[in-house]
Amino acid sequence: MQSKSDQESIPNVENITDETKSEEGEAKNSLLSADFLKSIENDARHCSENLISMMSNLQTSLHAISELTIEHMELYQNAINVQSGTIQKSMIDCSNLMSKCRDLAESLKPVDSMAVQVKEIKKNLELLESQLTKIK
C-alpha cells in the first residue's frame, strides 16, 4: 500500500485527462459560442416572428368572432321584435274574437225562450193532429 505522500507525488491520470478535455472543451466552446449564439438569436427571431404572426391571426379571428357575435345579436333582436309583434297581433285578434263570442251569446239568449215556445207549439200541434185523426 502506498503512503499519503507517495500518492500526492504520482500524477493522477484522471486529472490529466480531465484537464485535457477541459482545455479542448473550452476551445470548442469558444469556437462554437459565436455560432451557438447566432443560432439562438436566429431561433429567438424566428420565435418572435411566429409569435407576432400568431397574435395577428388571433386578433383577426377575434375581430371576426366579434363581428359574427354582433350580427347574431342583431338577428336575435330582430327575431324577438318580429315575434313580439306577432304575439301582440294574436292577442288583439283573440280579444276581438272573445268580444264577438260574448256579443253572439247575448244575441242568442232569446233563442232559449224561442226553443221553449217551439216545443209548446209542437206539443200543441201533435195534440191537434191526434184530435183530427180521432175525428176522421
Coordinates of C-alpha atoms in Angstrom, one line a residue:
M1 CA 0.0 0.0 0.0
Q2 CA 1.2 3.5 -0.8
S3 CA 1.6 6.2 1.7
K4 CA -0.1 9.5 1.5
S5 CA 3.0 11.3 0.4
D6 CA 3.6 8.7 -2.4
Q7 CA 0.0 9.2 -3.7
E8 CA 0.5 13.0 -3.8
S9 CA 3.7 12.8 -5.8
I10 CA 2.2 10.4 -8.5
P11 CA 0.3 12.4 -11.1
N12 CA -3.3 11.2 -11.4
V13 CA -4.2 10.1 -14.9
E14 CA -7.8 11.0 -14.5
N15 CA -6.8 14.6 -13.6
I16 CA -4.6 14.9 -16.7
T17 CA -7.4 13.5 -18.9
D18 CA -10.0 15.9 -17.3
E19 CA -7.7 18.8 -17.8
T20 CA -7.1 17.9 -21.4
K21 CA -10.8 17.5 -22.1
S22 CA -11.5 20.8 -20.3
E23 CA -9.0 22.6 -22.5
E24 CA -10.4 21.0 -25.6
G25 CA -14.0 21.8 -24.5
E26 CA -13.0 25.5 -23.9
A27 CA -11.5 25.7 -27.3
K28 CA -14.6 24.2 -28.9
N29 CA -16.9 26.3 -26.7
S30 CA -15.1 29.5 -27.8
L31 CA -15.4 28.4 -31.4
L32 CA -19.0 27.3 -31.1
S33 CA -20.1 30.0 -28.8
A34 CA -20.4 32.5 -31.7
D35 CA -22.2 30.0 -33.9
F36 CA -24.3 28.9 -30.9
L37 CA -25.2 32.5 -30.1
K38 CA -26.1 33.2 -33.7
S39 CA -28.3 30.0 -33.7
I40 CA -30.0 31.1 -30.5
E41 CA -30.5 34.6 -31.9
N42 CA -32.0 33.2 -35.1
D43 CA -34.2 30.8 -33.2
A44 CA -35.4 33.7 -31.0
R45 CA -36.0 35.9 -34.0
H46 CA -38.0 33.0 -35.6
C47 CA -40.0 32.5 -32.4
S48 CA -40.7 36.3 -32.3
E49 CA -41.9 36.3 -35.9
N50 CA -44.1 33.3 -35.2
L51 CA -45.5 34.9 -32.1
I52 CA -46.2 38.1 -34.0
S53 CA -47.9 36.1 -36.7
M54 CA -49.9 34.1 -34.2
M55 CA -51.0 37.3 -32.4
S56 CA -52.0 38.9 -35.7
N57 CA -54.0 35.8 -36.6
L58 CA -55.6 35.8 -33.2
Q59 CA -56.5 39.4 -33.5
T60 CA -58.1 38.8 -36.9
S61 CA -60.0 35.8 -35.6
L62 CA -61.3 37.6 -32.5
H63 CA -62.4 40.5 -34.7
A64 CA -64.3 38.1 -37.0
I65 CA -65.8 36.4 -34.0
S66 CA -66.9 39.7 -32.5
E67 CA -68.5 40.8 -35.8
L68 CA -70.3 37.5 -36.0
T69 CA -71.5 37.8 -32.4
I70 CA -72.8 41.3 -33.1
E71 CA -74.6 40.1 -36.3
H72 CA -76.2 37.2 -34.4
M73 CA -77.3 39.5 -31.6
E74 CA -78.9 41.8 -34.2
L75 CA -80.7 38.9 -35.8
Y76 CA -81.8 37.7 -32.4
Q77 CA -83.2 41.1 -31.6
N78 CA -85.0 41.3 -34.9
A79 CA -86.5 37.9 -34.4
I80 CA -87.6 38.9 -30.9
N81 CA -89.2 42.1 -32.3
V82 CA -91.0 40.2 -35.1
Q83 CA -92.2 37.5 -32.7
S84 CA -93.3 40.2 -30.2
G85 CA -95.3 41.9 -32.9
T86 CA -96.9 38.7 -34.0
I87 CA -97.8 37.8 -30.4
Q88 CA -99.3 41.2 -29.8
K89 CA -101.4 40.9 -33.0
S90 CA -102.5 37.4 -32.0
M91 CA -103.6 38.7 -28.6
I92 CA -105.6 41.6 -30.1
D93 CA -107.2 39.1 -32.6
C94 CA -108.0 36.7 -29.7
S95 CA -109.5 39.6 -27.7
N96 CA -111.7 40.6 -30.7
L97 CA -112.8 37.0 -31.1
M98 CA -113.8 36.7 -27.5
S99 CA -115.7 40.0 -27.7
K100 CA -117.6 38.8 -30.7
C101 CA -118.4 35.5 -28.9
R102 CA -119.8 37.4 -26.0
D103 CA -121.9 39.5 -28.4
L104 CA -123.1 36.3 -30.1
A105 CA -124.0 34.8 -26.7
E106 CA -126.0 37.9 -25.8
S107 CA -127.8 37.9 -29.2
L108 CA -128.7 34.2 -28.8
K109 CA -130.3 34.5 -25.3
P110 CA -133.8 34.9 -26.9
V111 CA -133.3 31.7 -28.8
D112 CA -133.7 29.7 -25.5
S113 CA -137.2 31.2 -24.9
M114 CA -138.0 30.6 -28.6
A115 CA -137.0 26.9 -28.2
V116 CA -139.4 26.6 -25.3
Q117 CA -142.1 28.2 -27.4
V118 CA -141.4 25.9 -30.4
K119 CA -141.7 22.9 -28.1
E120 CA -145.0 24.1 -26.8
I121 CA -146.2 24.7 -30.4
K122 CA -145.0 21.2 -31.4
K123 CA -146.8 19.6 -28.5
N124 CA -150.0 21.5 -29.3
L125 CA -149.7 20.6 -32.9
E126 CA -149.3 16.9 -32.0
L127 CA -152.4 17.2 -29.8
L128 CA -154.3 18.8 -32.7
E129 CA -153.2 16.1 -35.1
S130 CA -154.2 13.4 -32.7
Q131 CA -157.6 15.1 -32.3
L132 CA -158.0 15.3 -36.1
T133 CA -157.1 11.6 -36.5
K134 CA -159.8 10.7 -33.9
I135 CA -162.4 12.7 -35.8
K136 CA -161.8 11.1 -39.1

